[in-house]
Short mmCIF file of C-alpha atoms and ligand atoms in Angstrom, two decimals:
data_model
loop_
_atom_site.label_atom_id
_atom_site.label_comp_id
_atom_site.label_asym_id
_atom_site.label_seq_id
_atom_site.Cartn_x
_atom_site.Cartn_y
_atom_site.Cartn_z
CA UNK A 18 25.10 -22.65 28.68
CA UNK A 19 25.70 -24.18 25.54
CA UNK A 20 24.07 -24.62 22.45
CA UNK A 21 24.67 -25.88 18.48
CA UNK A 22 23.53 -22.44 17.13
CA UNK A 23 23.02 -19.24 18.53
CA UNK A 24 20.74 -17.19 16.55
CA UNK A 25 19.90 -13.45 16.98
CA UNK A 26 17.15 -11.81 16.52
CA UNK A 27 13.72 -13.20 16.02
CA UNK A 28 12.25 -11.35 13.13
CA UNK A 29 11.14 -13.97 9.93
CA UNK A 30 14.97 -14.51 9.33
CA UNK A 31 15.73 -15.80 12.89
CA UNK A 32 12.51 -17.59 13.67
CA UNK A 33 12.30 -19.46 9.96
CA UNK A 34 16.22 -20.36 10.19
CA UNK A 35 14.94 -22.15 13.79
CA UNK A 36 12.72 -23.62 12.68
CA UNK A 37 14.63 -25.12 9.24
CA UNK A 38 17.27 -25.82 11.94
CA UNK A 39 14.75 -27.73 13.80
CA UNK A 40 13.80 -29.83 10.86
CA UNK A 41 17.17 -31.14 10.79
CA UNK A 42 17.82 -31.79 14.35
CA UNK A 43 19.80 -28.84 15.16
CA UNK A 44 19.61 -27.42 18.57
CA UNK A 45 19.17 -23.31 18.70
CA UNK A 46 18.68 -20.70 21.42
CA UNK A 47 17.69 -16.98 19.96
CA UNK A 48 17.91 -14.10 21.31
CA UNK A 49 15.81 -11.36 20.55
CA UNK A 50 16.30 -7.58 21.56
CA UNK A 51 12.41 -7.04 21.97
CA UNK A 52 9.21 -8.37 23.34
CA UNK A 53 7.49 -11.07 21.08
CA UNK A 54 4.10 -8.44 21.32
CA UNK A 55 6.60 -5.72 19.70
CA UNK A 56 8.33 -7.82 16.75
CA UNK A 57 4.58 -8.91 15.93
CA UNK A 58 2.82 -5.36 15.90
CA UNK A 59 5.57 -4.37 13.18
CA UNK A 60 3.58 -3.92 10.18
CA UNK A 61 6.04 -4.67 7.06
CA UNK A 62 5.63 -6.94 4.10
CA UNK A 63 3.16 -8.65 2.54
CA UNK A 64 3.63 -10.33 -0.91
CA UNK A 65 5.60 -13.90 -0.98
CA UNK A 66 7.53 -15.15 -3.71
CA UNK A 67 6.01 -18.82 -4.75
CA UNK A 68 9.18 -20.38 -3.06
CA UNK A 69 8.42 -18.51 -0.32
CA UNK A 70 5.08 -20.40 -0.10
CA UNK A 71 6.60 -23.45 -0.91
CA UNK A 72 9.11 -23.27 1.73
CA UNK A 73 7.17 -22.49 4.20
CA UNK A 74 4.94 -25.33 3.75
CA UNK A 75 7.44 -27.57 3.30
CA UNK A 76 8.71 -26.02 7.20
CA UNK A 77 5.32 -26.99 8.06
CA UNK A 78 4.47 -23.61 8.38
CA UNK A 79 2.46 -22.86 6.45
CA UNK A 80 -1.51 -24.11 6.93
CA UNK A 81 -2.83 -20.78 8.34
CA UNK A 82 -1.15 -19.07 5.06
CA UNK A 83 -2.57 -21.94 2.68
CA UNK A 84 -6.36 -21.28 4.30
CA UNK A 85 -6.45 -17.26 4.89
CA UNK A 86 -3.56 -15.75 2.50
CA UNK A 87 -4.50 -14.48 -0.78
CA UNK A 88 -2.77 -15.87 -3.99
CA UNK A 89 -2.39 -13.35 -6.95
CA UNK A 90 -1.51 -14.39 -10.30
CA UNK A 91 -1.14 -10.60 -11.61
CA UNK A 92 -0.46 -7.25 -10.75
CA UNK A 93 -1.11 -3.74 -12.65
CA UNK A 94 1.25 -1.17 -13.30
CA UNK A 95 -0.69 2.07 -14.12
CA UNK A 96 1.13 5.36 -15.76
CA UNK A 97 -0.47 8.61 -15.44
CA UNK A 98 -3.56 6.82 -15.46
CA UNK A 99 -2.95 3.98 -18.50
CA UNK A 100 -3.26 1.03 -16.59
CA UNK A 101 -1.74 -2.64 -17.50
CA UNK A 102 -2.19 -5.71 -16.33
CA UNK A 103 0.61 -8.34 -15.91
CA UNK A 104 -1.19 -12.37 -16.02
CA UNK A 105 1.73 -14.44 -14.06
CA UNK A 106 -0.07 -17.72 -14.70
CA UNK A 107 0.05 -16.55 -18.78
CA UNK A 108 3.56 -15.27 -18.41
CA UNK A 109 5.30 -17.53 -15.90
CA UNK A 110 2.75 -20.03 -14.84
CA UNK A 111 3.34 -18.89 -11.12
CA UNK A 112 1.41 -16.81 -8.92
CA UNK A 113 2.21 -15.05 -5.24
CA UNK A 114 0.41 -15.34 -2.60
CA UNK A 115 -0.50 -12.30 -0.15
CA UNK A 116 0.14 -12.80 3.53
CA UNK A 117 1.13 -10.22 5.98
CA UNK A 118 4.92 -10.57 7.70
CA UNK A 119 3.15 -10.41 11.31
CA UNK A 120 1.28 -13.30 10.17
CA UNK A 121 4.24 -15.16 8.99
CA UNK A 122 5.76 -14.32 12.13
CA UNK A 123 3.03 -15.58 14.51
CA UNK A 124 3.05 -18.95 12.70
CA UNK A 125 6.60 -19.61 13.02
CA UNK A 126 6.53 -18.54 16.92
CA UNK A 127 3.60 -20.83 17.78
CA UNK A 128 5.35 -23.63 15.91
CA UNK A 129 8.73 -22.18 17.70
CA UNK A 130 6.42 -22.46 21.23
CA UNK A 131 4.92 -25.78 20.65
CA UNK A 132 8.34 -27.19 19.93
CA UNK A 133 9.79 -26.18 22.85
CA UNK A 134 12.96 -24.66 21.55
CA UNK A 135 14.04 -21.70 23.19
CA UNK A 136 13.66 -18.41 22.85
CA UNK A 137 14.82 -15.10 24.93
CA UNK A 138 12.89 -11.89 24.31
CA UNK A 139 14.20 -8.86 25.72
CA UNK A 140 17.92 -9.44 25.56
CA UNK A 141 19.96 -6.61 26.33
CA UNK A 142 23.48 -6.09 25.30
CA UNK A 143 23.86 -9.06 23.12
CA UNK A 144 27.40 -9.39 22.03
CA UNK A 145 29.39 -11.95 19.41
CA UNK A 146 32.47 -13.17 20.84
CA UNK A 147 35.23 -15.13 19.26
CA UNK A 148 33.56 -15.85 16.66
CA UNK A 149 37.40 -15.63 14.54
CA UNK A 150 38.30 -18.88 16.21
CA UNK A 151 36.33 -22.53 16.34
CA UNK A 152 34.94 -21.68 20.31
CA UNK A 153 32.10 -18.96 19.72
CA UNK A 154 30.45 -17.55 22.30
CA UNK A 155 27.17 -15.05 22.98
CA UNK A 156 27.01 -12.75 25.83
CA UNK A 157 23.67 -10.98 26.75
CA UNK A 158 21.60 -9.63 29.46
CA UNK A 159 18.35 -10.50 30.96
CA UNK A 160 16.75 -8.77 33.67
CA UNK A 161 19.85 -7.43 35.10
CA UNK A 162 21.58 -10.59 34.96
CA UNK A 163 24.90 -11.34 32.52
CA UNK A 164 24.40 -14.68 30.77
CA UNK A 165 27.33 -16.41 28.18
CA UNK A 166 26.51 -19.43 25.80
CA UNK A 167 28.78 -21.55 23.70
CA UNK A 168 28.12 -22.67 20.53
CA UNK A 169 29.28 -23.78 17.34
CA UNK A 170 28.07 -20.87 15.29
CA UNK A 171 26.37 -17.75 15.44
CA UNK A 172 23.69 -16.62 12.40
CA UNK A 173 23.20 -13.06 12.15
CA UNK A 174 19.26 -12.35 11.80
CA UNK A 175 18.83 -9.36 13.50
CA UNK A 176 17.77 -6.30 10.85
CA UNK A 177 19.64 -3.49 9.65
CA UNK A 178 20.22 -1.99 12.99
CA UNK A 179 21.41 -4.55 14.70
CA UNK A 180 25.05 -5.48 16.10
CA UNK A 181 25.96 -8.78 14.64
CA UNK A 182 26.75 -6.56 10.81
CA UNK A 183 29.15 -4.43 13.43
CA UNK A 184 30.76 -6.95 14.88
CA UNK A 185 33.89 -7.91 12.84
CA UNK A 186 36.21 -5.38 12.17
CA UNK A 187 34.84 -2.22 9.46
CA UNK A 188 37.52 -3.18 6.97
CA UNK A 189 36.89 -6.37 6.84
CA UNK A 190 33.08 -5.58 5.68
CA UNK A 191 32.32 -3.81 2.46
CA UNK A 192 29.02 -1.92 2.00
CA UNK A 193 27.08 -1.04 -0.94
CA UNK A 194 24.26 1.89 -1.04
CA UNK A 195 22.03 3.58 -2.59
CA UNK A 196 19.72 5.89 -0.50
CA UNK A 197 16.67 7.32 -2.47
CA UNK A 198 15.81 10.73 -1.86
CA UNK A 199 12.00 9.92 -1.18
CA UNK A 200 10.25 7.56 1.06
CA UNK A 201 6.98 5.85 1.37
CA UNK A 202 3.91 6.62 3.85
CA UNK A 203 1.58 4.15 4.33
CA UNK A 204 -1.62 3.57 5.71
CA UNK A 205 -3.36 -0.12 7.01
CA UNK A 206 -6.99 0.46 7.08
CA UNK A 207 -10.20 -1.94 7.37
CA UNK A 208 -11.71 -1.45 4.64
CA UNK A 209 -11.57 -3.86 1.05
CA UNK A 210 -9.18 -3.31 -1.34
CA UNK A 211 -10.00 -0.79 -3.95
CA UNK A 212 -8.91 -3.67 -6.33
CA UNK A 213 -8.18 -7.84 -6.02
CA UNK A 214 -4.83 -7.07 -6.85
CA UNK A 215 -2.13 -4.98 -6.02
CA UNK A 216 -1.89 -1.56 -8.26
CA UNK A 217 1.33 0.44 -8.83
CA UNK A 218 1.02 3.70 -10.00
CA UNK A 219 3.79 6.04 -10.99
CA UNK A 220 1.97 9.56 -11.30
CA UNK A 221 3.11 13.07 -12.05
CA UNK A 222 2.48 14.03 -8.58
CA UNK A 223 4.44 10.76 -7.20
CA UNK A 224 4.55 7.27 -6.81
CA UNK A 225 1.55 5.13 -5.40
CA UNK A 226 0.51 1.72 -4.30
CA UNK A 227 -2.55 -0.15 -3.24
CA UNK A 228 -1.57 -3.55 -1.71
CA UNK A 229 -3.68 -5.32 1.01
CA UNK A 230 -3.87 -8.12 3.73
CA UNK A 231 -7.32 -9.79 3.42
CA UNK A 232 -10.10 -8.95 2.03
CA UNK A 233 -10.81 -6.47 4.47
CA UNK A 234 -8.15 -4.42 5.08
CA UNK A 235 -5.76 -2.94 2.87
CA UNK A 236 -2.61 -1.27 2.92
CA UNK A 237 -2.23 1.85 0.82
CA UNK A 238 0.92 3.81 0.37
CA UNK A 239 2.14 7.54 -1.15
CA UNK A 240 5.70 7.82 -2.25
CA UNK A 241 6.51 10.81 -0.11
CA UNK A 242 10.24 13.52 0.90
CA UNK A 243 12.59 11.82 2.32
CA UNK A 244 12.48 13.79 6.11
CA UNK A 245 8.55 13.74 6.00
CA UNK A 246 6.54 13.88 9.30
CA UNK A 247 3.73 11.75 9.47
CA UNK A 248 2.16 13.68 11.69
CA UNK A 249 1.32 16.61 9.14
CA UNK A 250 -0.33 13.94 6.88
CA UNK A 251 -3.95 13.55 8.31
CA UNK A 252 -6.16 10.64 7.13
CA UNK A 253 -8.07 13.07 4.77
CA UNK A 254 -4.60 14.29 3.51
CA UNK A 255 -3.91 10.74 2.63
CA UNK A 256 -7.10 9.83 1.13
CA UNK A 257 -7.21 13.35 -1.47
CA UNK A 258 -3.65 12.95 -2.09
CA UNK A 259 -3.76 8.62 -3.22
CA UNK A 260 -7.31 9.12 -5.11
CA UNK A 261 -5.43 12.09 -7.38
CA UNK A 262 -2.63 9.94 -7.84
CA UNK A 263 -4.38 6.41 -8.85
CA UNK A 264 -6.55 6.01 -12.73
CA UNK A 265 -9.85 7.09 -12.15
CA UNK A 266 -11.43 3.96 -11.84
CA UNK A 267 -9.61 2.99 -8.69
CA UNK A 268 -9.43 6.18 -7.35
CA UNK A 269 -13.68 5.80 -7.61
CA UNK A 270 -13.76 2.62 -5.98
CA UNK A 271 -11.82 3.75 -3.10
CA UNK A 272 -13.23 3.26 0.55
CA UNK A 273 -11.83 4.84 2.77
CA UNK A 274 -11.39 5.11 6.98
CA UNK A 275 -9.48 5.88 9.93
CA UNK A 276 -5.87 4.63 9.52
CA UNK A 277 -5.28 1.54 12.27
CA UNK A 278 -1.77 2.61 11.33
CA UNK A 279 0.42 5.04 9.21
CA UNK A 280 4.21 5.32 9.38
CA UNK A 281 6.92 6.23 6.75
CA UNK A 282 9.60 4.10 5.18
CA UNK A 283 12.76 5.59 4.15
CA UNK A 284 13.45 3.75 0.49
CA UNK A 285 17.48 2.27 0.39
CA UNK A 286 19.43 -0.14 -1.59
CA UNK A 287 21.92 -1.59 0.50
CA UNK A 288 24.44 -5.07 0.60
CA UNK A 289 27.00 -5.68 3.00
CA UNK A 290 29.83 -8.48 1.87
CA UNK A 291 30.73 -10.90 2.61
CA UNK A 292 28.08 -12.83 4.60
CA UNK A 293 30.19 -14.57 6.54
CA UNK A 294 33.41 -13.54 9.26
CA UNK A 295 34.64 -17.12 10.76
CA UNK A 296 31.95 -18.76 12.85
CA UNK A 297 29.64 -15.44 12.26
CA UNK A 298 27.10 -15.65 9.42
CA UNK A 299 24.76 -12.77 8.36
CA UNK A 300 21.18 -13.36 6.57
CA UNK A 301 17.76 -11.36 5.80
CA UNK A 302 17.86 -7.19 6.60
CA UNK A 303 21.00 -7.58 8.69
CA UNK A 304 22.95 -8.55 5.49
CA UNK A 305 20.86 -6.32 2.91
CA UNK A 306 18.13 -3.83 2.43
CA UNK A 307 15.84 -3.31 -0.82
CA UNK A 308 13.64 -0.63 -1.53
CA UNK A 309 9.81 -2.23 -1.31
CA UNK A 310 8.86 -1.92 -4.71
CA UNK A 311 9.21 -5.30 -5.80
CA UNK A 312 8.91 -6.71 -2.51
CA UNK A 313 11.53 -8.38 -2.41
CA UNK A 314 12.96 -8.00 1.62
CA UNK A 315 11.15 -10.61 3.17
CA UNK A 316 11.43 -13.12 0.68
CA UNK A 317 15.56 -12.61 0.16
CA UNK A 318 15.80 -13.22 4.23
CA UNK A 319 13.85 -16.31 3.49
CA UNK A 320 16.01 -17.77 0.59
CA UNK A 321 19.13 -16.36 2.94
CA UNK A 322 18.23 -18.68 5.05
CA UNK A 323 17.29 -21.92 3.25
CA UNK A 324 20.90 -21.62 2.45
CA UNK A 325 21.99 -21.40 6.01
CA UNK A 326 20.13 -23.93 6.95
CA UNK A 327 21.13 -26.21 4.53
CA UNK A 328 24.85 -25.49 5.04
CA UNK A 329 24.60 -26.66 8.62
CA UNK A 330 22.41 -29.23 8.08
CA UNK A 331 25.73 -30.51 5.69
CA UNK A 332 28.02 -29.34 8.39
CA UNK A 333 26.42 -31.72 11.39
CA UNK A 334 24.80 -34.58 8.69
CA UNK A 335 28.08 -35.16 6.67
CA UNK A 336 31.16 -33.21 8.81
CA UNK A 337 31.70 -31.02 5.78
CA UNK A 338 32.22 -27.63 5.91
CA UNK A 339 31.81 -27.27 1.68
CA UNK A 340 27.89 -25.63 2.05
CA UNK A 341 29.40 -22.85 4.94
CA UNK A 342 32.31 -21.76 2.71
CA UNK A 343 30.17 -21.39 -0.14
CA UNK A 344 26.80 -20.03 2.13
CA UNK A 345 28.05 -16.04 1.52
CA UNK A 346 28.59 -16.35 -2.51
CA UNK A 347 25.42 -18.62 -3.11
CA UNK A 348 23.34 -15.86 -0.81
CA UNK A 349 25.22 -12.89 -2.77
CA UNK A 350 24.30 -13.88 -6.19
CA UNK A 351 20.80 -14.10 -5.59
CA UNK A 352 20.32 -10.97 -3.43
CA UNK A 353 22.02 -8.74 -6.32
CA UNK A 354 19.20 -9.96 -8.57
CA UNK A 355 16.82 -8.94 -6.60
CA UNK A 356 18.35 -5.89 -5.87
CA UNK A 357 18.56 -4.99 -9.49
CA UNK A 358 15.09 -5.78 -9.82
CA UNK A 359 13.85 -3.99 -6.79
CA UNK A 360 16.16 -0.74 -7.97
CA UNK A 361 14.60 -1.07 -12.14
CA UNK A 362 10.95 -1.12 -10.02
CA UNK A 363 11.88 1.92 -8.41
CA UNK A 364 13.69 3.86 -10.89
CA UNK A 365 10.60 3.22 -13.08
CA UNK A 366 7.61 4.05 -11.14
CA UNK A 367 8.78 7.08 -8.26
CA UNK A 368 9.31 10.41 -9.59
CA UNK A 369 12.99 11.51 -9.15
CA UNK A 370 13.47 14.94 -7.66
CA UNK A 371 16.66 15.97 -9.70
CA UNK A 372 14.76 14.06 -12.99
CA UNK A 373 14.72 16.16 -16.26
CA UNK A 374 12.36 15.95 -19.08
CA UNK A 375 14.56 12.91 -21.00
CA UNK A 376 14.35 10.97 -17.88
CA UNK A 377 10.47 11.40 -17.64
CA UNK A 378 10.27 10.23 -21.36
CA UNK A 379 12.59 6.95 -20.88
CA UNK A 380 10.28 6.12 -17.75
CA UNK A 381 7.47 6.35 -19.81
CA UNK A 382 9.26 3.89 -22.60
CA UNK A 383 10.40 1.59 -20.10
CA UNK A 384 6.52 1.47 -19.09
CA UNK A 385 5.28 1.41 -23.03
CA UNK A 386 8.55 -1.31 -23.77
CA UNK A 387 7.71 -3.56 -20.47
CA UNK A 388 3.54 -3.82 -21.24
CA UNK A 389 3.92 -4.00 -24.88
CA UNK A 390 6.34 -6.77 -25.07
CA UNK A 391 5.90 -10.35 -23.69
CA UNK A 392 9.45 -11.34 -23.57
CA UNK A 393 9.98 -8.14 -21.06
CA UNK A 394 6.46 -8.83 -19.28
CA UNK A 395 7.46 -12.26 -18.62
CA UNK A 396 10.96 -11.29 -17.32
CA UNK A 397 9.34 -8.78 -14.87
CA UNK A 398 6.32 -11.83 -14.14
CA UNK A 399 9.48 -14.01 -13.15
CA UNK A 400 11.70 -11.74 -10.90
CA UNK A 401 8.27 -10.44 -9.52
CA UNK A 402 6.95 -13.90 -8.76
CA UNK A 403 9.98 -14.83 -7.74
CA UNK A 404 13.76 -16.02 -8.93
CA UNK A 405 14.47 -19.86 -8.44
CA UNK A 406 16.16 -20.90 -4.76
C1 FAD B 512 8.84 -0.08 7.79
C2 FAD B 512 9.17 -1.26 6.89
C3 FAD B 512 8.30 -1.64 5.87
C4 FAD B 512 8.59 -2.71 5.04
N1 FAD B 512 7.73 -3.06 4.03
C5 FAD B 512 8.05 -4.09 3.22
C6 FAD B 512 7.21 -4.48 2.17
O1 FAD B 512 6.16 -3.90 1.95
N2 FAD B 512 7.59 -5.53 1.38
C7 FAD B 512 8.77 -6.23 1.61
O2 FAD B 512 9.08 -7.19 0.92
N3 FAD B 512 9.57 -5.87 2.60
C8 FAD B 512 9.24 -4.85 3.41
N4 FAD B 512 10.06 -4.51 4.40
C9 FAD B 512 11.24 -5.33 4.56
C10 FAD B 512 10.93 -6.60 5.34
O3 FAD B 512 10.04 -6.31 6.37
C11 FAD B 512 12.25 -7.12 5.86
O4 FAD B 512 13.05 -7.44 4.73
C12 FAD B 512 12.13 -8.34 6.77
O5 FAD B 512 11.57 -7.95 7.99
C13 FAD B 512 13.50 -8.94 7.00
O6 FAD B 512 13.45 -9.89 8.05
P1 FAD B 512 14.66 -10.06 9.03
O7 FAD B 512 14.25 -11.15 9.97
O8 FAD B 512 15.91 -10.19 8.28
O9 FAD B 512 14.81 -8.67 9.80
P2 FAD B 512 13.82 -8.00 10.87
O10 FAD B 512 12.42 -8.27 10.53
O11 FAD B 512 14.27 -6.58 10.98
O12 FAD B 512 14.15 -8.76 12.21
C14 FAD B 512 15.34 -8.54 12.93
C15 FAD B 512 15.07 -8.82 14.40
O13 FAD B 512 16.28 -8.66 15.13
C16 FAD B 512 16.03 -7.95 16.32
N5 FAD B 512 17.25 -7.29 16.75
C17 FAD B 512 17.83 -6.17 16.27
N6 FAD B 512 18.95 -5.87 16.93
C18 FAD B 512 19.11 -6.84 17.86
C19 FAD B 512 20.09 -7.07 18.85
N7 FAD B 512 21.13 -6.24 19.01
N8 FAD B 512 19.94 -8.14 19.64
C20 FAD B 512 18.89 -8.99 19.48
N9 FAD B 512 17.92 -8.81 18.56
C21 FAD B 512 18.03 -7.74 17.75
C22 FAD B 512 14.93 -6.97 15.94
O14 FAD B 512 14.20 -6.53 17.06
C23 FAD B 512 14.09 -7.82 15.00
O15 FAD B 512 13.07 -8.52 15.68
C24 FAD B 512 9.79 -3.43 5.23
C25 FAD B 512 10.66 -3.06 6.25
C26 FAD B 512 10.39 -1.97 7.07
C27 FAD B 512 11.36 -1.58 8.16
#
């Protein structure tokens, strides 16, 4: 078998770089470690950037998202109860929109479907090969049976865990971490949001969230130990706990129900460089990991790979091999900025274990600083909404 590129793992990275890929003329085959029913009952993000948006109309993606997502144009930070609100379209003139990742993924595999590209679920044993020299190749296995393609190139998009990040030699990738000593439960119920827009609340007792997916069902979360078990957090656990932790208001307003699901999150900073080893190229969670406060992980595999995309579209329009050489720099500038921004979120609103008094007090006068001035309200409005492509 032989294809142009071979791309693993069909999580938003994999499927959107297709489907960019697609636009162009590009011929793909992915190959994807699960079933299509598993990657889509993974319940992750859910805020866009605006470029986001824009990108994934322009991919012709994005209709469903345009009729049933949510835009926001502001979000409220609360602390120990003093709640302010951010205004995007005052600050930035932007807004985000809110649209679950298992929705973004089902639009991109129907459009991946009805184009007929192809698409292998339940690979085993995938394995980059030569990818050092200019003759690729991908091994896997599929119902018991060993299969090889060629190709020209092979894009990493398959999560933290996955092998393509292991597959050049450790020393020649570096790796950058931060592991927070706290994680985050959450809990997707159908009820309506106890607000229109998201709340983040940093509270003596802990960090909390209220975020949603439509306007009946929301997602709550409770930053909780790192080493937690879910299972000794009970609905009504869940429900005391976020009501003492959110301003009174909200926590009145809160409905409540029986969780359609509740998992934990460990909370890391992480970026591996460089992005690219020969004919191997690495984008989305495979590459890098942010914490969730500023959501920020779905939309950096996105702008990952608009890059990609347009480096081989250069590569096959044009011959020229100037947007690959430069695809791991261009990606690395713009993940660190939203790593910085997703680590200031965090360090601001969760409550540190080893923290002393002085670092309560500058938490509190990074909150007082970032809602009583506009120049710092606007930068937050523009990394939040999202940093240009
Ligand atoms: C529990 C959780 C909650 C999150 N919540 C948020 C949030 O609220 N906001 C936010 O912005 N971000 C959130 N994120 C991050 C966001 O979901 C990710 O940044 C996003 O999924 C990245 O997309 P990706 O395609 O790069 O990786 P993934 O979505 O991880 O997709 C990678 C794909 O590769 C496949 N794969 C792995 N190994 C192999 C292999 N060896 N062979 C073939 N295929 C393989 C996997 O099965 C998967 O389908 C969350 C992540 C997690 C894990």
């Amino acid at each position: 078998m032989r294809t142009q590129v071979v791309i693993v793992g069909a999580g938003p990275a994999g499927l959107l770089l297709g489907r960019l890929l697609e636009q162009r003329g590009i011929e793909t085959l992915i190959l994807e470690r699960r079933s299509a029913e598993y990657v889509l009952g993974r319940i992750r993000a859910g805020v866009l950037e605006h470029g986001t948006r824009g990108l994934l109309n322009a991919a012709g993606v994005g209709a469903r998202m345009e009729q049933e997502g949510l835009p926001h144009d502001g979000v409220a930070l609360c602390f120990d109860g003093e709640q302010h609100r951010f205004d995007f379209h005052d600050l930035v003139g932007r807004e985000v929109m809110v649209y679950g990742q298992t929705e973004v993924t089902r639009d991109l595999m129907d459009a991946r479907a009805a184009s007929g590209a192809a698409t292998v679920y339940e690979a085993e044993d995938v394995a980059p090969r030569d990818f050092d020299g200019d003759r690729p190749r991908v091994s896997y296995r599929k119902d018991g049976v060993t299969h090889e393609v060629a190709c020209d190139f092979i894009a990493g998009c398959d999560g933290f865990h996955g092998v393509c990040r292991q597959s050049p030699p450790a020393s020649a990738v570096s790796s950058f971490e931060r592991v927070y000593p706290f994680g985050w439960l959450g809990v997707l119920v159908d009820q309506p949001p106890v607000s229109p827009e998201l709340i983040y609340a940093n509270h003596a007792r802990g960090f909390a969230l209220c975020s949603m997916r439509s306007p009946t069902r929301s997602r709550y979360y409770l930053q909780c130990d790192a080493g937690t078990n879910v299972n000794t957090w009970s609905d009504e656990r869940f429900w005391d706990e976020l009501r003492r932790r959110l301003p009174s208001a909200a926590a009145d307003a809160l409905r409540t129900g029986p969780s359609l699901e509740k998992s934990i999150a460990p909370l890391r900073s992480f970026v591996a460089e460089p992005l690219r080893f020969g004919r191997l190229f690495l984008a989305g969670d495979a590459a890098h990991i942010v914490p969730p406060t500023g959501a920020k992980g779905l939309n950096l595999a996105v702008s990952d790979v608009a890059y990609l995309a347009e480096a081989f579209g250069e590569y096959y329009a044009e011959r020229s091999e100037a947007g690959i050489d430069a695809y791991s720099a261009r990606a690395l500038r713009r993940v660190w900025k939203a790593e910085r921004f997703s680590w200031w979120m965090t360090t601001m609103l969760h409550r540190f274990p080893e923290a002393s008094a002085f670092d309560r007090r500058m938490q509190r006068a990074e909150f007082d600083y970032l809602s009583g001035s506009r120049a710092a309200s606007q930068a937050m409005a523009e990394n939040y909404t999202g940093l240009p492509m």
